[in-house]
CSV table of C-alpha atoms in Angstrom, one decimal:
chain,number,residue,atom,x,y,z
A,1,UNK,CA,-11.1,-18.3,40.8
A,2,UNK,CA,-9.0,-16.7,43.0
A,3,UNK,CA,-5.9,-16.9,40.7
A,4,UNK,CA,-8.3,-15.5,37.7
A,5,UNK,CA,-9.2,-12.5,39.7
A,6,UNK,CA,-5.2,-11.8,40.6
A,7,UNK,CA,-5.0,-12.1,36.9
A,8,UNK,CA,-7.9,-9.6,35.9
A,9,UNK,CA,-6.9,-7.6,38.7
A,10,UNK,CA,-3.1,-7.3,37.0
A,11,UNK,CA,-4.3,-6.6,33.4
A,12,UNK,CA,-6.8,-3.8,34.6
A,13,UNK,CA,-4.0,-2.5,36.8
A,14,UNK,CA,-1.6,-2.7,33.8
A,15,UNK,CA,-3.4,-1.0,31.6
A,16,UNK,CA,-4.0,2.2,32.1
A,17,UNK,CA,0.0,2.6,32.9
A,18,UNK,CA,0.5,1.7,29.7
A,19,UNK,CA,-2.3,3.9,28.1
A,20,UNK,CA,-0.9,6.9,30.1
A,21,UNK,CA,2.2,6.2,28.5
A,22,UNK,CA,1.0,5.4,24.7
A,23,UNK,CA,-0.9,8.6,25.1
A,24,UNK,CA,1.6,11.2,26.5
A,25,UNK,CA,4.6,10.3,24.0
A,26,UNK,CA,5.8,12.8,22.4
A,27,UNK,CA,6.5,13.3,18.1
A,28,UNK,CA,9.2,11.9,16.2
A,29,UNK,CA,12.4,11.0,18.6
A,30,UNK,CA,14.5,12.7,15.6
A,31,UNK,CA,12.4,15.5,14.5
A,32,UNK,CA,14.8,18.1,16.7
A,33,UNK,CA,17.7,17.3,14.9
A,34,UNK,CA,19.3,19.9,12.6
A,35,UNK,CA,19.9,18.4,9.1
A,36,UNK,CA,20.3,21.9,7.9
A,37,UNK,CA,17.9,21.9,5.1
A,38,UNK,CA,16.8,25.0,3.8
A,39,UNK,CA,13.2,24.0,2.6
A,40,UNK,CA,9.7,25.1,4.5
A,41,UNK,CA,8.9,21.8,5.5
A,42,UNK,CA,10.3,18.1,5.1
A,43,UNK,CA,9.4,14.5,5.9
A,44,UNK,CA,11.5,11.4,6.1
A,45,UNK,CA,9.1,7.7,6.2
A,46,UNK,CA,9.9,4.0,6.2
A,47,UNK,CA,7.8,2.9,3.4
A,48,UNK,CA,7.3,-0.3,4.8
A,49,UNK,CA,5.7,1.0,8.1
A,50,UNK,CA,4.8,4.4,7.9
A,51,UNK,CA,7.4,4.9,10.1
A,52,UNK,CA,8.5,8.5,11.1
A,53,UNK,CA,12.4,9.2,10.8
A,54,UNK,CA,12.4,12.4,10.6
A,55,UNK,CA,10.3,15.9,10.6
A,56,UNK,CA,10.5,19.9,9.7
A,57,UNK,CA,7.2,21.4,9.7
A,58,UNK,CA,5.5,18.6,8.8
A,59,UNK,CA,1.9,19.7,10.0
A,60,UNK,CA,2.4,22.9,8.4
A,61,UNK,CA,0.2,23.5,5.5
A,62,UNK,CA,1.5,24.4,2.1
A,63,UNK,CA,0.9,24.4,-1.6
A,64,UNK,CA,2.1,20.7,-2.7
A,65,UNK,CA,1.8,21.8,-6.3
A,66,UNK,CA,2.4,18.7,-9.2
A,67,UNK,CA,2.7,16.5,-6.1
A,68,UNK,CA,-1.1,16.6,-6.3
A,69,UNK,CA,-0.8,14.6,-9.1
A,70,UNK,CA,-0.2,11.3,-6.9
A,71,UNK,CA,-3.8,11.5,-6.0
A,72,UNK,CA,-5.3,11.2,-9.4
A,73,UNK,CA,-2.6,8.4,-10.1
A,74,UNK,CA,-3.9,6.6,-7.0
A,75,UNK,CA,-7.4,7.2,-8.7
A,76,UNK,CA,-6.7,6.2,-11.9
A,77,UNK,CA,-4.5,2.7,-10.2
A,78,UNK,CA,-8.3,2.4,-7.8
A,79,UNK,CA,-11.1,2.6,-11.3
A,80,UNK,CA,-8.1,0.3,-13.5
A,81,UNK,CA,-8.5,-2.4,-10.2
A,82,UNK,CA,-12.3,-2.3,-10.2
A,83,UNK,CA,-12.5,-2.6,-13.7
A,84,UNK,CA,-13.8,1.1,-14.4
A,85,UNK,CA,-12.0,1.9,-17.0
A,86,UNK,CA,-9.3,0.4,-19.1
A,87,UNK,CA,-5.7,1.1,-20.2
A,88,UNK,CA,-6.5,1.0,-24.0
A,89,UNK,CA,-9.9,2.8,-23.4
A,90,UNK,CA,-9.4,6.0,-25.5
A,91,UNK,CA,-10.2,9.6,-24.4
A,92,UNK,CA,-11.3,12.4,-27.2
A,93,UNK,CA,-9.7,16.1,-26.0
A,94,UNK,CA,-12.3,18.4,-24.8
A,95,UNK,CA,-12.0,22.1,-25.5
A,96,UNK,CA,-10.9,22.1,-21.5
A,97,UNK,CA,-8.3,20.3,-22.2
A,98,UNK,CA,-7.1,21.0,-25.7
A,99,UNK,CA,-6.5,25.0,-24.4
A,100,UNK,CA,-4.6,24.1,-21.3
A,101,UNK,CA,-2.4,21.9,-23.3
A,102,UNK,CA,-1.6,24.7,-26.1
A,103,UNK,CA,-0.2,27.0,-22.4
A,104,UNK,CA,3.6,26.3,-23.4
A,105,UNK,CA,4.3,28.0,-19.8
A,106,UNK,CA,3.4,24.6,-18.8
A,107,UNK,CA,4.4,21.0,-18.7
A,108,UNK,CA,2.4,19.5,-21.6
A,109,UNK,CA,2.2,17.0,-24.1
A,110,UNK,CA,0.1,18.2,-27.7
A,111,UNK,CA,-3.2,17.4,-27.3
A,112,UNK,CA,-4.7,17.9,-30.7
A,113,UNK,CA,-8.7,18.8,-30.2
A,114,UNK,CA,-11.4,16.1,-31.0
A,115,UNK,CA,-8.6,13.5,-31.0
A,116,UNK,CA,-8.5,10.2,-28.9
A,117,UNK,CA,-5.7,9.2,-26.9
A,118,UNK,CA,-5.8,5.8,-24.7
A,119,UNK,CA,-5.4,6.1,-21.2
A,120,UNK,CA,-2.3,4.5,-21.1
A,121,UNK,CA,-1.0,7.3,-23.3
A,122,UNK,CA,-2.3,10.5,-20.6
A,123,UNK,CA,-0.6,7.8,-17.6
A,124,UNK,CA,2.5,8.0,-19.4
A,125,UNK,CA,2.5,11.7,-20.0
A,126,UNK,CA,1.5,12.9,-16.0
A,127,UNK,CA,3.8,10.4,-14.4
A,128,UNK,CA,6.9,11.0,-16.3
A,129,UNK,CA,6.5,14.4,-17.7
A,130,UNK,CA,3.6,16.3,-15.1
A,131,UNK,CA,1.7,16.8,-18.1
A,132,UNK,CA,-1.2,19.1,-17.2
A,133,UNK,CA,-3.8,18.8,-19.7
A,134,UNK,CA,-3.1,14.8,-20.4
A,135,UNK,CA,-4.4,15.0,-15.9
A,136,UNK,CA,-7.2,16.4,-16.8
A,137,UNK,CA,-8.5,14.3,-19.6
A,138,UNK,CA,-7.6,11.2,-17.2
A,139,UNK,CA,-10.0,13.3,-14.4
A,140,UNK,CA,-12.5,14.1,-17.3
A,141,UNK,CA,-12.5,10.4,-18.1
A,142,UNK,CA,-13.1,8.7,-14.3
A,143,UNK,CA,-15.3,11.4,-13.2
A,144,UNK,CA,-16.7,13.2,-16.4
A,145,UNK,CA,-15.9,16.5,-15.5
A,146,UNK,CA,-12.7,17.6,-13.2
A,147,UNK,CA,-15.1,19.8,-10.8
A,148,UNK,CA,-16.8,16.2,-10.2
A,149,UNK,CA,-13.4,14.7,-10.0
A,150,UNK,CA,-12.2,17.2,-7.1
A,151,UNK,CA,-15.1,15.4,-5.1
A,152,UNK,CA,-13.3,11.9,-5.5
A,153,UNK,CA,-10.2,13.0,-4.8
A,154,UNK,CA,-11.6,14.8,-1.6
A,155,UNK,CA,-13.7,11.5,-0.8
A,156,UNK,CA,-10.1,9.4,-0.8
A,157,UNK,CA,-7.7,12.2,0.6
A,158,UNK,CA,-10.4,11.5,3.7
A,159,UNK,CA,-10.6,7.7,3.6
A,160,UNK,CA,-7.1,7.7,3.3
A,161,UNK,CA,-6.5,9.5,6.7
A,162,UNK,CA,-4.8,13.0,5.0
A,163,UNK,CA,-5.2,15.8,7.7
A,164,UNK,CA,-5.7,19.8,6.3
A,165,UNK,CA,-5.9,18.9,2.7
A,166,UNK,CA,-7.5,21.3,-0.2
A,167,UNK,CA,-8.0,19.9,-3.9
A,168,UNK,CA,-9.3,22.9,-6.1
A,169,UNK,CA,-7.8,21.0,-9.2
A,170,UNK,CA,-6.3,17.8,-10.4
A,171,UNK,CA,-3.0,19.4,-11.7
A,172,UNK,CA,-1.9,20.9,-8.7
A,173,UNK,CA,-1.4,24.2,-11.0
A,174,UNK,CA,-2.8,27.4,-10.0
A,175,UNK,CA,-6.2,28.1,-11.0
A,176,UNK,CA,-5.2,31.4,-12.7
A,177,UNK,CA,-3.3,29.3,-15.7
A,178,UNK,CA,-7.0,27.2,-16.3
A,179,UNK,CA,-8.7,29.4,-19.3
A,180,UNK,CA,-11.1,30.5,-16.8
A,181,UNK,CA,-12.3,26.6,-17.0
A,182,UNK,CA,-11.4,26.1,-13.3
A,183,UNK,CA,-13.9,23.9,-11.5
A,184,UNK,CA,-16.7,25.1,-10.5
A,185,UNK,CA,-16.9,26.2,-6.9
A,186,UNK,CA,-13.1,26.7,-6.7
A,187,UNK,CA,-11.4,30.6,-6.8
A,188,UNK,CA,-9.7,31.8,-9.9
A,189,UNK,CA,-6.5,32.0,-8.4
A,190,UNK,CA,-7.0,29.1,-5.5
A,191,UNK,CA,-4.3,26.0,-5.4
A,192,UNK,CA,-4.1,23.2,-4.2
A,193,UNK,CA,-2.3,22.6,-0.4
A,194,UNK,CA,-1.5,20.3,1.9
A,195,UNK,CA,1.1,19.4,4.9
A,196,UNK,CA,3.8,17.4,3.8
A,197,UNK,CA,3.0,14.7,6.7
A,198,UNK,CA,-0.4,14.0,4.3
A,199,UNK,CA,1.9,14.4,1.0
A,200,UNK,CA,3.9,11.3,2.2
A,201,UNK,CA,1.3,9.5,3.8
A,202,UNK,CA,-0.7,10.0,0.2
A,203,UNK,CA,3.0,8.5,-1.3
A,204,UNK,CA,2.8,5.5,1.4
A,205,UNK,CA,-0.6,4.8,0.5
A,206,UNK,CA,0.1,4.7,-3.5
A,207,UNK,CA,3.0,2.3,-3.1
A,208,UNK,CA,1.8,0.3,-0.8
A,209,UNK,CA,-1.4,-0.3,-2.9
A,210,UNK,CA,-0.5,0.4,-6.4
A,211,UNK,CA,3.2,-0.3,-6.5
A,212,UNK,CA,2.9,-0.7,-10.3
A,213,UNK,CA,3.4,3.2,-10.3
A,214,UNK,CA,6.8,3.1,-10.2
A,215,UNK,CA,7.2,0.9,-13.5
A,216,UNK,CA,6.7,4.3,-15.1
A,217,UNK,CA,7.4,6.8,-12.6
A,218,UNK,CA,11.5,5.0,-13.0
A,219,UNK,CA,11.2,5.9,-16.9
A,220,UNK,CA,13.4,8.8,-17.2
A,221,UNK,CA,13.3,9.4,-20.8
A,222,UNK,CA,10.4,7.8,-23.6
A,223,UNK,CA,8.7,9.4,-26.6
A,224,UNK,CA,5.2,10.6,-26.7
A,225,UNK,CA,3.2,9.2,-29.6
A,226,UNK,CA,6.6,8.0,-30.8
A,227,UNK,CA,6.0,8.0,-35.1
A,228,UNK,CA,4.3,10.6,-35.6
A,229,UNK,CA,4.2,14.3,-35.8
A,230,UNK,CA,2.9,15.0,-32.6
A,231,UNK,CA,6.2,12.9,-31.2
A,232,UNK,CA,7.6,14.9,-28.0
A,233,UNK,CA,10.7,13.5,-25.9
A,234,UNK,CA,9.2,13.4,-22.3
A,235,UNK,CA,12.1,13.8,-20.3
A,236,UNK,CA,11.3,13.1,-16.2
A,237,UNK,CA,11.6,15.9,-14.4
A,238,UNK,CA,13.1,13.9,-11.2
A,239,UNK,CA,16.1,14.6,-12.1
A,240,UNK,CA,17.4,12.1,-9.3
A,241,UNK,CA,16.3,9.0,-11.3
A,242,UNK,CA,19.5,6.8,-12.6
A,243,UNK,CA,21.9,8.7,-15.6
A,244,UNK,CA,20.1,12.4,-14.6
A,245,UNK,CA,21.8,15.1,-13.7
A,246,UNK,CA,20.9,14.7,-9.6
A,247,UNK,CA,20.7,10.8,-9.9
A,248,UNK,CA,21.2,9.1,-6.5
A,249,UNK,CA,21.4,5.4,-6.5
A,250,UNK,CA,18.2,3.5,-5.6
A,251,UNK,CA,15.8,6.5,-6.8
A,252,UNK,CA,12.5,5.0,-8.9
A,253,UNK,CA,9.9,7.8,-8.1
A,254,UNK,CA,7.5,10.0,-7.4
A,255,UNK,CA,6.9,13.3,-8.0
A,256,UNK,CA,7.9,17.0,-8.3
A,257,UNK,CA,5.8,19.8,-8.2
A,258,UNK,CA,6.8,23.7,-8.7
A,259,UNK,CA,4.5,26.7,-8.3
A,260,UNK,CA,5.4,30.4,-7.0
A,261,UNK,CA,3.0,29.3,-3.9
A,262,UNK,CA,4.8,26.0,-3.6
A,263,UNK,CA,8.3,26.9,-5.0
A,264,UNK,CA,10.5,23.7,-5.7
A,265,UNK,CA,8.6,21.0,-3.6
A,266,UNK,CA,9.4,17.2,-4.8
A,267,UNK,CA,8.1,13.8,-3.2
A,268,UNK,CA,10.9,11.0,-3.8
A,269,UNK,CA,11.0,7.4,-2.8
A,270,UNK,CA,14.4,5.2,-3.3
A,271,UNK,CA,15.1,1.4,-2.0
A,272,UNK,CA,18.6,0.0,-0.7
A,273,UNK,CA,18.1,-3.5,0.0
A,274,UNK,CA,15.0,-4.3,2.0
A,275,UNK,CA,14.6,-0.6,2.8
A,276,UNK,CA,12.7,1.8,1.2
A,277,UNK,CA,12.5,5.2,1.8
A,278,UNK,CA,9.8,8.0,1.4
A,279,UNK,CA,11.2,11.9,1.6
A,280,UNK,CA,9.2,15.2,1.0
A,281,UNK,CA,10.0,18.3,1.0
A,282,UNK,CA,8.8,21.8,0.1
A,283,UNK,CA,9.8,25.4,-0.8
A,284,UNK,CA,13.7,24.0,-1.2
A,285,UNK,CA,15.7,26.7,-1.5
A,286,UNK,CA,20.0,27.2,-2.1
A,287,UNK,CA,22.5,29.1,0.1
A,288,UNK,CA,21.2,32.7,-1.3
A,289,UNK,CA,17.5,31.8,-0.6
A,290,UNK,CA,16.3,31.2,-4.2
A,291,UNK,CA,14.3,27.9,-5.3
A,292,UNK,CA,15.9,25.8,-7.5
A,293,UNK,CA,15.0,22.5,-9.3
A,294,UNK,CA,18.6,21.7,-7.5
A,295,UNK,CA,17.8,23.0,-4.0
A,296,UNK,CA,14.9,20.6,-4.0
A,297,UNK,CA,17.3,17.5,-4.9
A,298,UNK,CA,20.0,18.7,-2.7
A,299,UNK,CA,17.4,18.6,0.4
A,300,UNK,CA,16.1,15.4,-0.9
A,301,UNK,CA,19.4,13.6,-1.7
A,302,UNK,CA,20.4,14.7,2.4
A,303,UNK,CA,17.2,13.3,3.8
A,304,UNK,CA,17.9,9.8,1.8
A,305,UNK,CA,21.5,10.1,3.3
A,306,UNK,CA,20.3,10.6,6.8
A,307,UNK,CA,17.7,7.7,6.3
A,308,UNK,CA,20.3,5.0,4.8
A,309,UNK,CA,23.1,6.2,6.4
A,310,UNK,CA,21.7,6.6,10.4
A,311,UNK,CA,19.1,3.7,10.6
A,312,UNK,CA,19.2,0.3,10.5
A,313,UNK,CA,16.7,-2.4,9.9
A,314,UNK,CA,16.4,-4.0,13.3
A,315,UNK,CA,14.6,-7.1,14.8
A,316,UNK,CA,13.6,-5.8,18.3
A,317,UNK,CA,11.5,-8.6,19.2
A,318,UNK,CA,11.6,-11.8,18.2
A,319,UNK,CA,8.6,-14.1,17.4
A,320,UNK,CA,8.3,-15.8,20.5
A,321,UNK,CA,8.8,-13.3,22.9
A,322,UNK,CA,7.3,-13.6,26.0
A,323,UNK,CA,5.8,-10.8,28.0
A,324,UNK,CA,7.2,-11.0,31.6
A,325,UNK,CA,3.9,-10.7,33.4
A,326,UNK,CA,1.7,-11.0,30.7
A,327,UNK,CA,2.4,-14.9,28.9
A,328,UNK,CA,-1.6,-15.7,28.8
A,329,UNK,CA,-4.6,-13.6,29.4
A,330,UNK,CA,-7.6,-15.5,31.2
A,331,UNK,CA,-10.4,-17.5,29.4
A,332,UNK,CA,-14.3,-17.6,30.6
A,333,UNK,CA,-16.0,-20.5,29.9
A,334,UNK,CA,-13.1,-22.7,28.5
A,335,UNK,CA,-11.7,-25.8,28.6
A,336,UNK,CA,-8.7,-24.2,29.9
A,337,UNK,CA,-8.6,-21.1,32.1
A,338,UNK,CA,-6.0,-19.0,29.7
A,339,UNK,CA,-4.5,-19.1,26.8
A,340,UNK,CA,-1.0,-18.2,26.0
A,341,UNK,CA,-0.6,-15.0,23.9
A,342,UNK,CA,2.6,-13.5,21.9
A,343,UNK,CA,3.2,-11.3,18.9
A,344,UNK,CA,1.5,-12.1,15.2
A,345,UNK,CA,5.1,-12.1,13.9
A,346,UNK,CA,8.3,-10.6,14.8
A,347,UNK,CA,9.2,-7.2,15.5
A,348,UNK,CA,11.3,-5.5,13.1
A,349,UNK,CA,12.0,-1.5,12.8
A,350,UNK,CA,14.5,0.9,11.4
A,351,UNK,CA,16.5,2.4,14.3
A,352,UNK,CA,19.0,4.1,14.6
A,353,UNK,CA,22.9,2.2,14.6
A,354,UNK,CA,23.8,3.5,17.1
A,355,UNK,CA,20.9,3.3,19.4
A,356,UNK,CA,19.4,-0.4,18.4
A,357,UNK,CA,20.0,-1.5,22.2
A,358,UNK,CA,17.9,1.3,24.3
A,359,UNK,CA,14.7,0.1,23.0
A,360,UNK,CA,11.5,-2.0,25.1
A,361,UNK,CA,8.2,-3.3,24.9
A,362,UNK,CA,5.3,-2.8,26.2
A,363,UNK,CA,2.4,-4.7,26.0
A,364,UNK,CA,-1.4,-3.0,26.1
A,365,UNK,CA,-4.2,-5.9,25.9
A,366,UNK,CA,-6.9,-4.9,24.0
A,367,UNK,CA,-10.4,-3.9,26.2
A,368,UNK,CA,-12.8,-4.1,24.0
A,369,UNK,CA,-11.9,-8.2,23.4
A,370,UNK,CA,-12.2,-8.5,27.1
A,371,UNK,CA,-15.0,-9.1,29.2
A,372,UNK,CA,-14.9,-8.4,32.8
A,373,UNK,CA,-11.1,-9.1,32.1
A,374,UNK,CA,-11.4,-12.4,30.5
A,375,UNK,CA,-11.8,-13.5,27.0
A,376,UNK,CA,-14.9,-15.8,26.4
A,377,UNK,CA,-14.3,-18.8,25.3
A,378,UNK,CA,-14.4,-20.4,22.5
A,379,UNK,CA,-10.9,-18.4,21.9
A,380,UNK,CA,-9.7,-18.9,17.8
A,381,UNK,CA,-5.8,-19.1,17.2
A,382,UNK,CA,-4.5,-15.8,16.0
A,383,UNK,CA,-7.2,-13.4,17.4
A,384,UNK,CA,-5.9,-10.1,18.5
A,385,UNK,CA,-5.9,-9.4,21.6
A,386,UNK,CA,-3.9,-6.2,22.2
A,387,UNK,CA,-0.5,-4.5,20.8
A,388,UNK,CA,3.1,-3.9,21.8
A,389,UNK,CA,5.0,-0.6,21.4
A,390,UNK,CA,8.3,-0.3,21.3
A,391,UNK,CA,9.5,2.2,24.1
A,392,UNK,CA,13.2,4.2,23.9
A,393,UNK,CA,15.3,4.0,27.2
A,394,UNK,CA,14.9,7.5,27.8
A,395,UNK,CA,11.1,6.6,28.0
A,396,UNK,CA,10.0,7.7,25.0
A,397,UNK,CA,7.7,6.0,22.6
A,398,UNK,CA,9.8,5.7,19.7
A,399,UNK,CA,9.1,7.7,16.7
A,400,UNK,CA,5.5,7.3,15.4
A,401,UNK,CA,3.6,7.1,11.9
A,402,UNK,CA,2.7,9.0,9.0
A,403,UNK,CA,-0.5,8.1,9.7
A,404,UNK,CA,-0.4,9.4,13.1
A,405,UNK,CA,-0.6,6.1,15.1
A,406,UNK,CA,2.2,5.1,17.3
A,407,UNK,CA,4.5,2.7,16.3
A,408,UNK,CA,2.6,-0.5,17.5
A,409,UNK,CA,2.4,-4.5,16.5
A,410,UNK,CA,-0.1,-6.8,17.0
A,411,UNK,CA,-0.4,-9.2,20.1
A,412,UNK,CA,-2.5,-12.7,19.2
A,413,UNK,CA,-3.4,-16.0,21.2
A,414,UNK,CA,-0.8,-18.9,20.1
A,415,UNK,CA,-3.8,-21.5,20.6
A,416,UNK,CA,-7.2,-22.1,20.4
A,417,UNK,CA,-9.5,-22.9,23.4
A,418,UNK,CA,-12.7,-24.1,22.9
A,419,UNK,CA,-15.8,-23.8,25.5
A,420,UNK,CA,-16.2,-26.2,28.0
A,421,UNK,CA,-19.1,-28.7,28.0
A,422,UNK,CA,-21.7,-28.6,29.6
A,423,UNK,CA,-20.9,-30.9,32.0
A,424,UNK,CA,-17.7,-29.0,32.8
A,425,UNK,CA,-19.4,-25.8,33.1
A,426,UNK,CA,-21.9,-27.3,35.5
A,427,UNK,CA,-19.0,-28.3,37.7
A,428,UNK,CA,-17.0,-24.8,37.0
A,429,UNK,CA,-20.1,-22.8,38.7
A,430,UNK,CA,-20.3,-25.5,41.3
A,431,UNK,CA,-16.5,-25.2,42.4
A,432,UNK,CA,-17.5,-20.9,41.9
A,433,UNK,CA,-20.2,-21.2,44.1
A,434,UNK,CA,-18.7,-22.9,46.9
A,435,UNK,CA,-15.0,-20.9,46.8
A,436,UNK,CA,-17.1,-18.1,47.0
A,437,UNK,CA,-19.1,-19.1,49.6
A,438,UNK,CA,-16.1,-20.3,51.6
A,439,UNK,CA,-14.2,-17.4,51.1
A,440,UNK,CA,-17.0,-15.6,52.7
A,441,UNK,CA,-16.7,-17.9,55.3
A,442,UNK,CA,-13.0,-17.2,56.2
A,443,UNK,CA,-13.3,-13.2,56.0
A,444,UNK,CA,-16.0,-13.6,58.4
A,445,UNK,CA,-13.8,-16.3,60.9
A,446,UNK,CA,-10.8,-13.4,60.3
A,447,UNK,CA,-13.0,-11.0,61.2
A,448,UNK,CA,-13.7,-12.4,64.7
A,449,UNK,CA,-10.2,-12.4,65.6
């Protein structure tokens, strides 16, 4: 027992080192560097991780505009899954949604009044085109009414994890260009806002769960109701999407979104090989200070640049690392006294090229799966039973994510230990009670001499 209490003694010692430094890291490693773009705020994620490359006023709340329009996407993705609703289920155009649609101020598709359009149909026209009133029937049709709807997408901007988030609206449009129809309990000229650190982790959480989206979100041109005379050429307004005007290679989504409150703000996502990049930003403006359909691309486009072009997809630990210190972790009751741990699978990040050699772990065992410093036996292959962050030479933890977690990978037994017999057990307390007894016995001898 004597070696299990060194070991106890070590992990209890080793924690709260490790916790202190978990705890006390600061933001993003890159978020001080000067990309020069003019925009209020901007985010750059790995859309694998969550990852944080880079940040400009990311907590800073701000009218996201269209870009609300991810959430009743998600929504829609969410009721489609749990068998809800249908693609082909049709929708008939309430007087709501028949007025907005005739605002020609706005992004629309004609929405004749009384008629039925199938789901798939309003999809279409939000994701390529933003079109308002097509959003609302979709919100009409999950939640019967958009001021009930307002309560879903408030329900799943919280489950999701977004931080200082207001939905008045399922358009992301000011309230004043509503007919007066705005939901109830929302102000006639609220909109919608949100930091862009929640924008992209709303984009993370769409494509990681409904990656479908971006089967139509990559359309940049198609025909609305194609045959007949309410045909309209939706042409995307992310202009950045292969053969448009901005295009910039790997480009398949998401979504723009202009207001006066929240000028030219766009959230974009584009893959190179096994990376995939998430960028947001908001209020883009050019040299002279004016918002600009470009302005937002431009700062977009040099956020992609800085993403592909600085970071590289790294392995920083390999699967069978070994913690120097920490290769098992103690067993109660077992038919062995530990168990050998390691990571779930390897490590692998996006760091920066020139950089990929100044980075650490460090391994935090996980309490709560402990008792008095021991796991209890039996002890199934795989559990976790801690995590490692990855630590920058300077110190630092490295980056952190969208989410708001640090960067961190899970730590899990390589074997299985099962509990000891009886018998065994029986013998185990004999063998406790006697080296406890006889160490006792030889404190109390050294304490004679």
């Amino acid at each position: 027992m004597n070696y299990m209490f060194k070991r106890t003694l070590a992990i209890f010692m080793i924690v709260p080192v490790l916790m202190m430094t978990i705890f006390s890291a600061p933001g993003p490693a890159s978020a001080a560097e000067d990309l020069g773009l003019r925009v209020d705020a901007a985010i750059l994620v790995d859309a694998d991780t969550g990852q944080i490359l880079y940040g400009k006023n990311e907590d800073a709340t701000l009218g996201i505009a269209s870009m609300s329009k991810m959430m009743t996407e998600y929504l829609l993705f969410e009721a489609i899954e749990e068998g809800r609703i249908t693609w082909d289920q049709e929708y008939t155009v309430s007087d709501y949604a028949y007025a907005v649609s005739q605002d020609r101020r706005l992004s629309n598709v004609p929405l004749r009044n009384g008629e039925k359009y199938t789901i798939q149909e309003l999809y279409e026209a939000l994701a390529i085109y933003s079109a308002n009133a097509a959003t609302i029937g979709i919100a009409e049709t999950l939640a019967g009414s958009e001021t009930k709807f307002i309560e879903l997408m408030n329900e799943k901007a919280e489950e999701l994890g977004l931080k200082d988030y207001k939905f008045v609206n399922s358009t992301g449009l000011n309230n004043s260009y509503l007919q007066g129809m705005h939901p109830k309990g929302t102000g006639e000229n609220d909109e919608n806002v949100m930091p862009a650190k929640s924008v992209a982790l709303l984009a993370y959480h769409l494509l990681k769960d409904y990656p479908e989206v971006l089967e139509t979100t990559s359309i940049p041109k198609k025909v609305f109701r194609e045959g007949t005379s309410d045909a309209i050429q939706m042409d995307n307004w992310n202009f950045m999407l292969p053969g448009l005007v901005y295009e910039y290679e790997g480009v398949d989504g998401l979504k723009t979104g202009t207001t006066e409150l929240a000028g030219h703000a766009f959230t974009g996502t584009a893959k190179r090989g096994d990376t995939r990049l998430i960028a947001v930003v908001m209020k883009a403006v050019d040299e002279n200070g004016n918002g600009s359909y470009k302005a937002r691309f431009d700062a977009a486009r040099t956020l992609f640049d800085y993403g592909f072009n600085q970071f590289v997809k790294e392995e920083i630990l390999p699967a069978d690392h070994k913690f120097k210190g920490n290769e098992t972790l103690p067993v109660n009751k077992g038919e062995e006294n530990e168990v050998k741990i390691g990571l779930k699978e390897p490590v692998t990040m996006l760091v920066k090229s020139s950089e990929k050699d100044k980075y650490t772990a460090e391994f935090t065992a996980d309490e709560s799966k402990l008792k008095d410093g021991e796991l209890e036996a039996p002890v199934k292959e795989g559990t976790v039973v801690g995590k490692v962050n990855i630590v920058h030479a300077d110190g630092e933890q490295v980056y952190g994510n969208v989410d708001g977690a640090p960067a961190s990978f899970d730590v899990v037994t390589k074997e299985a230990v099962e509990k000891a017999g009886w018998f065994s057990l029986t013998l185990q307390a004999i063998g406790d009670f006697f080296s406890g007894i006889w160490n006792k016995a030889t404190g109390w001898v050294k304490g004679l001499f």
